[in-house]
């Protein structure tokens, strides 16, 4: 689900679209998708339905799509603040990206989004500089709330 190599610090993206392109490219590199463009389009279609920008600089872009071969969670800390359309009108610096196969069990991705939104949008995540520590913190918090 989340691995150290799925955690990225200081990503230089100038827009939401550039960040989703970066995430889709990495998903292709890791074999999570066979179609970078298909995955990026799935993220963008989801954004058209309703923003995934939350508050305090966080967004949880997600795609439940036939272009996903496995479930994965990426964490990205951006160098720049991105216009996203958040609930509190702040810019986004941090994104948890969820990639879920279309055939995945029912509402698995909704439960993951809820867990991320309620437990992981904390200062510990914002201030993290060690991928291993951050990965363990994320996994611990998601398990405690299952």
Short mmCIF file of N, CA and C in Angstrom, two decimals:
data_model
loop_
_atom_site.label_atom_id
_atom_site.label_comp_id
_atom_site.label_asym_id
_atom_site.label_seq_id
_atom_site.Cartn_x
_atom_site.Cartn_y
_atom_site.Cartn_z
N UNK A 1 0.83 -1.19 0.00
CA UNK A 1 0.00 0.00 0.00
C UNK A 1 0.88 1.25 0.00
N UNK A 2 1.61 1.51 1.09
CA UNK A 2 2.57 2.62 1.09
C UNK A 2 3.94 2.04 1.39
N UNK A 3 4.90 2.46 0.59
CA UNK A 3 6.28 2.03 0.78
C UNK A 3 7.15 3.28 0.82
N UNK A 4 8.35 3.14 1.33
CA UNK A 4 9.24 4.31 1.43
C UNK A 4 9.44 4.98 0.08
N UNK A 5 9.55 4.17 -0.98
CA UNK A 5 9.77 4.77 -2.30
C UNK A 5 8.53 5.49 -2.84
N UNK A 6 7.40 5.37 -2.14
CA UNK A 6 6.19 6.11 -2.52
C UNK A 6 6.08 7.44 -1.77
N UNK A 7 7.11 7.81 -1.05
CA UNK A 7 7.14 9.06 -0.30
C UNK A 7 8.14 9.99 -0.98
N UNK A 8 7.67 11.19 -1.31
CA UNK A 8 8.50 12.14 -2.06
C UNK A 8 8.51 13.49 -1.33
N UNK A 9 9.71 13.98 -1.08
CA UNK A 9 9.88 15.29 -0.44
C UNK A 9 10.38 16.29 -1.49
N UNK A 10 10.01 17.55 -1.30
CA UNK A 10 10.52 18.66 -2.13
C UNK A 10 10.26 18.47 -3.62
N UNK A 11 9.06 18.04 -3.95
CA UNK A 11 8.68 17.90 -5.36
C UNK A 11 8.41 19.28 -5.93
N UNK A 12 9.00 19.55 -7.07
CA UNK A 12 8.88 20.86 -7.71
C UNK A 12 7.78 20.82 -8.76
N UNK A 13 6.56 21.09 -8.34
CA UNK A 13 5.41 21.15 -9.24
C UNK A 13 4.83 22.55 -9.14
N UNK A 14 4.41 23.08 -10.28
CA UNK A 14 3.89 24.45 -10.31
C UNK A 14 2.36 24.49 -10.24
N UNK A 15 1.72 23.32 -10.40
CA UNK A 15 0.25 23.29 -10.42
C UNK A 15 -0.25 21.92 -9.99
N UNK A 16 -1.55 21.85 -9.73
CA UNK A 16 -2.19 20.58 -9.41
C UNK A 16 -1.97 19.58 -10.54
N UNK A 17 -2.11 20.04 -11.78
CA UNK A 17 -1.95 19.16 -12.93
C UNK A 17 -0.52 18.61 -13.01
N UNK A 18 0.47 19.46 -12.74
CA UNK A 18 1.86 18.99 -12.75
C UNK A 18 2.10 17.96 -11.66
N UNK A 19 1.51 18.16 -10.51
CA UNK A 19 1.68 17.20 -9.41
C UNK A 19 1.02 15.87 -9.78
N UNK A 20 -0.17 15.91 -10.35
CA UNK A 20 -0.84 14.67 -10.75
C UNK A 20 -0.06 13.97 -11.87
N UNK A 21 0.59 14.73 -12.72
CA UNK A 21 1.44 14.17 -13.76
C UNK A 21 2.64 13.46 -13.13
N UNK A 22 3.25 14.10 -12.14
CA UNK A 22 4.39 13.51 -11.41
C UNK A 22 3.97 12.19 -10.76
N UNK A 23 2.84 12.20 -10.06
CA UNK A 23 2.35 11.00 -9.38
C UNK A 23 2.07 9.88 -10.39
N UNK A 24 1.45 10.24 -11.50
CA UNK A 24 1.13 9.24 -12.53
C UNK A 24 2.40 8.67 -13.16
N UNK A 25 3.39 9.51 -13.36
CA UNK A 25 4.68 9.05 -13.90
C UNK A 25 5.34 8.07 -12.93
N UNK A 26 5.35 8.40 -11.65
CA UNK A 26 5.94 7.50 -10.65
C UNK A 26 5.16 6.18 -10.57
N UNK A 27 3.85 6.24 -10.67
CA UNK A 27 3.03 5.02 -10.65
C UNK A 27 3.39 4.13 -11.85
N UNK A 28 3.67 4.72 -12.99
CA UNK A 28 4.10 3.97 -14.17
C UNK A 28 5.46 3.33 -13.90
N UNK A 29 6.39 4.11 -13.35
CA UNK A 29 7.73 3.60 -13.04
C UNK A 29 7.68 2.42 -12.08
N UNK A 30 6.78 2.45 -11.11
CA UNK A 30 6.68 1.40 -10.10
C UNK A 30 5.78 0.23 -10.54
N UNK A 31 5.22 0.31 -11.74
CA UNK A 31 4.38 -0.76 -12.24
C UNK A 31 2.99 -0.80 -11.64
N UNK A 32 2.57 0.29 -11.04
CA UNK A 32 1.23 0.37 -10.45
C UNK A 32 0.20 0.61 -11.55
N UNK A 33 0.65 1.19 -12.66
CA UNK A 33 -0.20 1.43 -13.82
C UNK A 33 0.59 1.11 -15.08
N UNK A 34 -0.14 0.84 -16.14
CA UNK A 34 0.48 0.68 -17.47
C UNK A 34 0.23 1.91 -18.32
N UNK A 35 -0.56 2.85 -17.80
CA UNK A 35 -0.92 4.03 -18.57
C UNK A 35 -0.83 5.28 -17.71
N UNK A 36 0.25 6.02 -17.87
CA UNK A 36 0.41 7.27 -17.14
C UNK A 36 -0.73 8.22 -17.47
N UNK A 37 -1.03 8.37 -18.75
CA UNK A 37 -2.09 9.30 -19.17
C UNK A 37 -3.47 8.85 -18.68
N UNK A 38 -3.74 7.55 -18.73
CA UNK A 38 -5.02 7.04 -18.25
C UNK A 38 -5.21 7.32 -16.77
N UNK A 39 -4.14 7.10 -15.99
CA UNK A 39 -4.22 7.36 -14.55
C UNK A 39 -4.38 8.84 -14.27
N UNK A 40 -3.60 9.67 -14.95
CA UNK A 40 -3.71 11.11 -14.74
C UNK A 40 -5.12 11.59 -15.09
N UNK A 41 -5.67 11.09 -16.19
CA UNK A 41 -7.04 11.47 -16.57
C UNK A 41 -8.05 11.05 -15.50
N UNK A 42 -7.82 9.89 -14.88
CA UNK A 42 -8.72 9.43 -13.80
C UNK A 42 -8.65 10.38 -12.61
N UNK A 43 -7.44 10.82 -12.26
CA UNK A 43 -7.30 11.81 -11.19
C UNK A 43 -8.04 13.10 -11.55
N UNK A 44 -7.84 13.59 -12.76
CA UNK A 44 -8.45 14.85 -13.18
C UNK A 44 -9.97 14.76 -13.24
N UNK A 45 -10.49 13.62 -13.70
CA UNK A 45 -11.96 13.44 -13.74
C UNK A 45 -12.52 13.50 -12.32
N UNK A 46 -11.81 12.90 -11.37
CA UNK A 46 -12.25 12.94 -9.97
C UNK A 46 -12.26 14.38 -9.45
N UNK A 47 -11.23 15.14 -9.82
CA UNK A 47 -11.15 16.55 -9.39
C UNK A 47 -12.31 17.36 -9.97
N UNK A 48 -12.76 17.02 -11.17
CA UNK A 48 -13.88 17.74 -11.78
C UNK A 48 -15.17 17.51 -11.00
N UNK A 49 -15.33 16.32 -10.43
CA UNK A 49 -16.54 16.00 -9.65
C UNK A 49 -16.60 16.83 -8.38
N UNK A 50 -15.48 16.89 -7.67
CA UNK A 50 -15.42 17.62 -6.41
C UNK A 50 -13.96 17.69 -6.00
N UNK A 51 -13.55 18.82 -5.51
CA UNK A 51 -12.14 18.98 -5.15
C UNK A 51 -11.71 17.98 -4.09
N UNK A 52 -10.47 17.55 -4.19
CA UNK A 52 -9.90 16.68 -3.16
C UNK A 52 -9.01 17.48 -2.22
N UNK A 53 -9.02 18.80 -2.39
CA UNK A 53 -8.30 19.68 -1.47
C UNK A 53 -9.06 19.78 -0.16
N UNK A 54 -8.38 19.54 0.94
CA UNK A 54 -9.05 19.55 2.24
C UNK A 54 -8.79 20.86 2.97
N UNK A 55 -7.88 20.84 3.92
CA UNK A 55 -7.56 22.03 4.70
C UNK A 55 -6.14 21.94 5.20
N UNK A 56 -5.65 23.02 5.75
CA UNK A 56 -4.30 23.07 6.33
C UNK A 56 -3.22 22.64 5.35
N UNK A 57 -3.43 22.88 4.06
CA UNK A 57 -2.40 22.59 3.06
C UNK A 57 -2.41 21.17 2.53
N UNK A 58 -3.44 20.38 2.84
CA UNK A 58 -3.51 18.98 2.41
C UNK A 58 -4.53 18.75 1.31
N UNK A 59 -4.20 17.79 0.44
CA UNK A 59 -5.15 17.28 -0.56
C UNK A 59 -5.01 15.76 -0.58
N UNK A 60 -6.10 15.10 -0.92
CA UNK A 60 -6.09 13.64 -1.06
C UNK A 60 -6.64 13.29 -2.45
N UNK A 61 -5.84 13.53 -3.50
CA UNK A 61 -6.30 13.12 -4.83
C UNK A 61 -6.40 11.60 -4.89
N UNK A 62 -7.42 11.12 -5.57
CA UNK A 62 -7.58 9.67 -5.65
C UNK A 62 -8.23 9.26 -6.96
N UNK A 63 -7.90 8.05 -7.36
CA UNK A 63 -8.44 7.51 -8.60
C UNK A 63 -8.76 6.04 -8.38
N UNK A 64 -10.01 5.67 -8.59
CA UNK A 64 -10.42 4.27 -8.62
C UNK A 64 -10.67 3.97 -10.09
N UNK A 65 -9.73 3.23 -10.70
CA UNK A 65 -9.72 3.16 -12.15
C UNK A 65 -9.20 1.83 -12.67
N UNK A 66 -9.59 1.51 -13.88
CA UNK A 66 -9.07 0.31 -14.55
C UNK A 66 -7.58 0.45 -14.87
N UNK A 67 -7.04 1.66 -14.77
CA UNK A 67 -5.62 1.88 -15.04
C UNK A 67 -4.73 1.55 -13.83
N UNK A 68 -5.34 1.24 -12.70
CA UNK A 68 -4.57 0.86 -11.50
C UNK A 68 -4.49 -0.66 -11.43
N UNK A 69 -3.28 -1.17 -11.29
CA UNK A 69 -3.07 -2.62 -11.19
C UNK A 69 -3.06 -3.09 -9.73
N UNK A 70 -2.82 -2.18 -8.80
CA UNK A 70 -2.80 -2.50 -7.38
C UNK A 70 -3.11 -1.24 -6.58
N UNK A 71 -3.46 -1.41 -5.33
CA UNK A 71 -3.72 -0.27 -4.46
C UNK A 71 -2.39 0.29 -3.96
N UNK A 72 -2.26 1.61 -4.05
CA UNK A 72 -1.05 2.27 -3.57
C UNK A 72 -1.41 3.63 -2.98
N UNK A 73 -0.62 4.03 -1.99
CA UNK A 73 -0.74 5.36 -1.39
C UNK A 73 0.61 6.05 -1.55
N UNK A 74 0.59 7.23 -2.15
CA UNK A 74 1.79 8.05 -2.28
C UNK A 74 1.63 9.24 -1.34
N UNK A 75 2.75 9.71 -0.80
CA UNK A 75 2.76 10.97 -0.06
C UNK A 75 3.74 11.89 -0.75
N UNK A 76 3.30 13.12 -1.01
CA UNK A 76 4.14 14.10 -1.69
C UNK A 76 4.15 15.39 -0.89
N UNK A 77 5.35 15.86 -0.57
CA UNK A 77 5.52 17.18 0.03
C UNK A 77 6.09 18.07 -1.07
N UNK A 78 5.38 19.14 -1.40
CA UNK A 78 5.76 20.02 -2.51
C UNK A 78 6.66 21.16 -2.04
N UNK A 79 7.55 21.58 -2.93
CA UNK A 79 8.37 22.77 -2.67
C UNK A 79 7.50 24.02 -2.70
N UNK A 80 6.54 24.03 -3.61
CA UNK A 80 5.69 25.20 -3.84
C UNK A 80 4.29 24.98 -3.29
N UNK A 81 3.63 26.06 -3.00
CA UNK A 81 2.21 25.98 -2.62
C UNK A 81 1.39 25.97 -3.90
N UNK A 82 0.46 25.01 -3.99
CA UNK A 82 -0.32 24.83 -5.22
C UNK A 82 -1.76 25.29 -5.04
N UNK A 83 -2.28 25.96 -6.05
CA UNK A 83 -3.71 26.27 -6.08
C UNK A 83 -4.44 24.95 -6.28
N UNK A 84 -5.41 24.67 -5.44
CA UNK A 84 -6.08 23.38 -5.51
C UNK A 84 -7.60 23.52 -5.38
N UNK A 85 -8.04 24.52 -4.65
CA UNK A 85 -9.46 24.63 -4.35
C UNK A 85 -9.77 23.83 -3.09
N UNK A 86 -9.23 24.27 -1.96
CA UNK A 86 -9.40 23.54 -0.71
C UNK A 86 -10.62 24.04 0.05
N UNK A 87 -11.02 23.29 1.06
CA UNK A 87 -12.18 23.64 1.85
C UNK A 87 -11.97 24.92 2.65
N UNK A 88 -10.70 25.22 2.98
CA UNK A 88 -10.42 26.43 3.75
C UNK A 88 -9.70 27.50 2.92
N UNK A 89 -9.72 27.33 1.61
CA UNK A 89 -9.11 28.29 0.67
C UNK A 89 -7.61 28.48 0.86
N UNK A 90 -6.94 27.48 1.43
CA UNK A 90 -5.47 27.54 1.52
C UNK A 90 -4.87 26.84 0.31
N UNK A 91 -3.61 27.10 0.10
CA UNK A 91 -2.89 26.40 -0.97
C UNK A 91 -2.38 25.07 -0.43
N UNK A 92 -2.10 24.14 -1.34
CA UNK A 92 -1.70 22.79 -0.97
C UNK A 92 -0.19 22.63 -1.03
N UNK A 93 0.37 22.07 0.04
CA UNK A 93 1.79 21.68 0.09
C UNK A 93 1.96 20.18 0.21
N UNK A 94 0.93 19.48 0.66
CA UNK A 94 1.03 18.06 0.98
C UNK A 94 -0.11 17.31 0.31
N UNK A 95 0.24 16.17 -0.29
CA UNK A 95 -0.80 15.37 -0.93
C UNK A 95 -0.60 13.89 -0.61
N UNK A 96 -1.68 13.25 -0.20
CA UNK A 96 -1.74 11.80 -0.14
C UNK A 96 -2.51 11.39 -1.39
N UNK A 97 -1.87 10.65 -2.29
CA UNK A 97 -2.53 10.20 -3.51
C UNK A 97 -2.89 8.73 -3.37
N UNK A 98 -4.15 8.40 -3.59
CA UNK A 98 -4.62 7.02 -3.52
C UNK A 98 -4.88 6.53 -4.93
N UNK A 99 -4.33 5.36 -5.22
CA UNK A 99 -4.53 4.71 -6.52
C UNK A 99 -5.16 3.36 -6.22
N UNK A 100 -6.36 3.14 -6.74
CA UNK A 100 -7.12 1.94 -6.39
C UNK A 100 -7.67 1.30 -7.67
N UNK A 101 -7.47 -0.02 -7.83
CA UNK A 101 -8.05 -0.70 -8.99
C UNK A 101 -9.57 -0.60 -8.99
N UNK A 102 -10.13 -0.47 -10.18
CA UNK A 102 -11.59 -0.33 -10.30
C UNK A 102 -12.33 -1.50 -9.67
N UNK A 103 -11.74 -2.69 -9.78
CA UNK A 103 -12.41 -3.89 -9.25
C UNK A 103 -12.19 -4.10 -7.76
N UNK A 104 -11.51 -3.17 -7.10
CA UNK A 104 -11.25 -3.30 -5.66
C UNK A 104 -12.57 -3.34 -4.90
N UNK A 105 -12.54 -4.01 -3.77
CA UNK A 105 -13.73 -4.19 -2.95
C UNK A 105 -14.41 -2.87 -2.64
N UNK A 106 -15.67 -2.80 -2.93
CA UNK A 106 -16.58 -1.72 -2.61
C UNK A 106 -16.01 -0.37 -2.24
N UNK A 107 -16.04 -0.07 -0.95
CA UNK A 107 -15.68 1.26 -0.49
C UNK A 107 -14.31 1.31 0.19
N UNK A 108 -13.41 0.39 -0.16
CA UNK A 108 -12.08 0.36 0.43
C UNK A 108 -11.41 1.73 0.33
N UNK A 109 -11.49 2.36 -0.84
CA UNK A 109 -10.81 3.64 -1.01
C UNK A 109 -11.45 4.74 -0.17
N UNK A 110 -12.75 4.68 0.04
CA UNK A 110 -13.42 5.68 0.87
C UNK A 110 -12.99 5.56 2.33
N UNK A 111 -12.82 4.33 2.78
CA UNK A 111 -12.33 4.13 4.16
C UNK A 111 -10.90 4.65 4.29
N UNK A 112 -10.07 4.41 3.27
CA UNK A 112 -8.69 4.90 3.31
C UNK A 112 -8.67 6.43 3.34
N UNK A 113 -9.51 7.05 2.53
CA UNK A 113 -9.57 8.51 2.49
C UNK A 113 -9.99 9.05 3.85
N UNK A 114 -11.00 8.42 4.45
CA UNK A 114 -11.48 8.85 5.76
C UNK A 114 -10.37 8.73 6.81
N UNK A 115 -9.64 7.62 6.79
CA UNK A 115 -8.55 7.42 7.75
C UNK A 115 -7.47 8.47 7.56
N UNK A 116 -7.12 8.72 6.31
CA UNK A 116 -6.10 9.73 6.04
C UNK A 116 -6.56 11.10 6.51
N UNK A 117 -7.79 11.43 6.18
CA UNK A 117 -8.30 12.76 6.49
C UNK A 117 -8.43 13.01 7.98
N UNK A 118 -8.81 11.99 8.72
CA UNK A 118 -9.05 12.22 10.15
C UNK A 118 -7.84 12.00 11.03
N UNK A 119 -6.84 11.27 10.54
CA UNK A 119 -5.74 10.91 11.42
C UNK A 119 -4.36 11.34 10.97
N UNK A 120 -4.19 11.63 9.71
CA UNK A 120 -2.84 11.84 9.21
C UNK A 120 -2.54 13.27 8.80
N UNK A 121 -3.51 14.13 8.85
CA UNK A 121 -3.27 15.51 8.45
C UNK A 121 -2.76 16.29 9.66
N UNK A 122 -1.65 15.86 10.17
CA UNK A 122 -1.11 16.38 11.42
C UNK A 122 0.26 17.00 11.21
N UNK A 123 0.73 17.71 12.23
CA UNK A 123 2.05 18.33 12.17
C UNK A 123 3.16 17.31 12.00
N UNK A 124 2.97 16.09 12.55
CA UNK A 124 3.99 15.04 12.39
C UNK A 124 4.23 14.74 10.91
N UNK A 125 3.18 14.80 10.12
CA UNK A 125 3.30 14.55 8.69
C UNK A 125 3.96 15.74 8.01
N UNK A 126 3.52 16.93 8.36
CA UNK A 126 4.07 18.13 7.74
C UNK A 126 5.56 18.29 8.00
N UNK A 127 6.00 17.94 9.20
CA UNK A 127 7.40 18.17 9.57
C UNK A 127 8.30 16.98 9.27
N UNK A 128 7.76 15.91 8.75
CA UNK A 128 8.55 14.70 8.51
C UNK A 128 9.68 14.95 7.52
N UNK A 129 10.83 14.39 7.84
CA UNK A 129 11.99 14.46 6.94
C UNK A 129 12.59 13.09 6.69
N UNK A 130 12.10 12.07 7.38
CA UNK A 130 12.62 10.72 7.25
C UNK A 130 11.52 9.82 6.68
N UNK A 131 11.77 9.24 5.51
CA UNK A 131 10.76 8.43 4.83
C UNK A 131 10.35 7.21 5.66
N UNK A 132 11.29 6.56 6.29
CA UNK A 132 11.00 5.37 7.07
C UNK A 132 10.09 5.69 8.25
N UNK A 133 10.42 6.75 8.97
CA UNK A 133 9.61 7.17 10.12
C UNK A 133 8.21 7.57 9.67
N UNK A 134 8.12 8.29 8.57
CA UNK A 134 6.81 8.73 8.07
C UNK A 134 5.97 7.52 7.63
N UNK A 135 6.58 6.59 6.93
CA UNK A 135 5.86 5.39 6.50
C UNK A 135 5.29 4.65 7.71
N UNK A 136 6.09 4.44 8.73
CA UNK A 136 5.62 3.73 9.92
C UNK A 136 4.51 4.51 10.63
N UNK A 137 4.62 5.82 10.67
CA UNK A 137 3.58 6.65 11.29
C UNK A 137 2.26 6.50 10.53
N UNK A 138 2.32 6.54 9.21
CA UNK A 138 1.12 6.40 8.39
C UNK A 138 0.49 5.02 8.60
N UNK A 139 1.31 3.97 8.50
CA UNK A 139 0.77 2.61 8.66
C UNK A 139 0.17 2.40 10.05
N UNK A 140 0.84 2.89 11.08
CA UNK A 140 0.35 2.76 12.45
C UNK A 140 -1.01 3.44 12.59
N UNK A 141 -1.14 4.65 12.08
CA UNK A 141 -2.40 5.38 12.21
C UNK A 141 -3.52 4.74 11.40
N UNK A 142 -3.21 4.20 10.26
CA UNK A 142 -4.25 3.56 9.46
C UNK A 142 -4.71 2.26 10.09
N UNK A 143 -3.78 1.50 10.69
CA UNK A 143 -4.15 0.24 11.35
C UNK A 143 -4.99 0.47 12.60
N UNK A 144 -4.63 1.50 13.36
CA UNK A 144 -5.36 1.79 14.60
C UNK A 144 -6.80 2.14 14.34
N UNK A 145 -7.09 2.57 13.14
CA UNK A 145 -8.45 3.03 12.85
C UNK A 145 -9.21 2.10 11.93
N UNK A 146 -8.76 0.88 11.81
CA UNK A 146 -9.48 -0.12 11.02
C UNK A 146 -10.50 -0.84 11.86
#
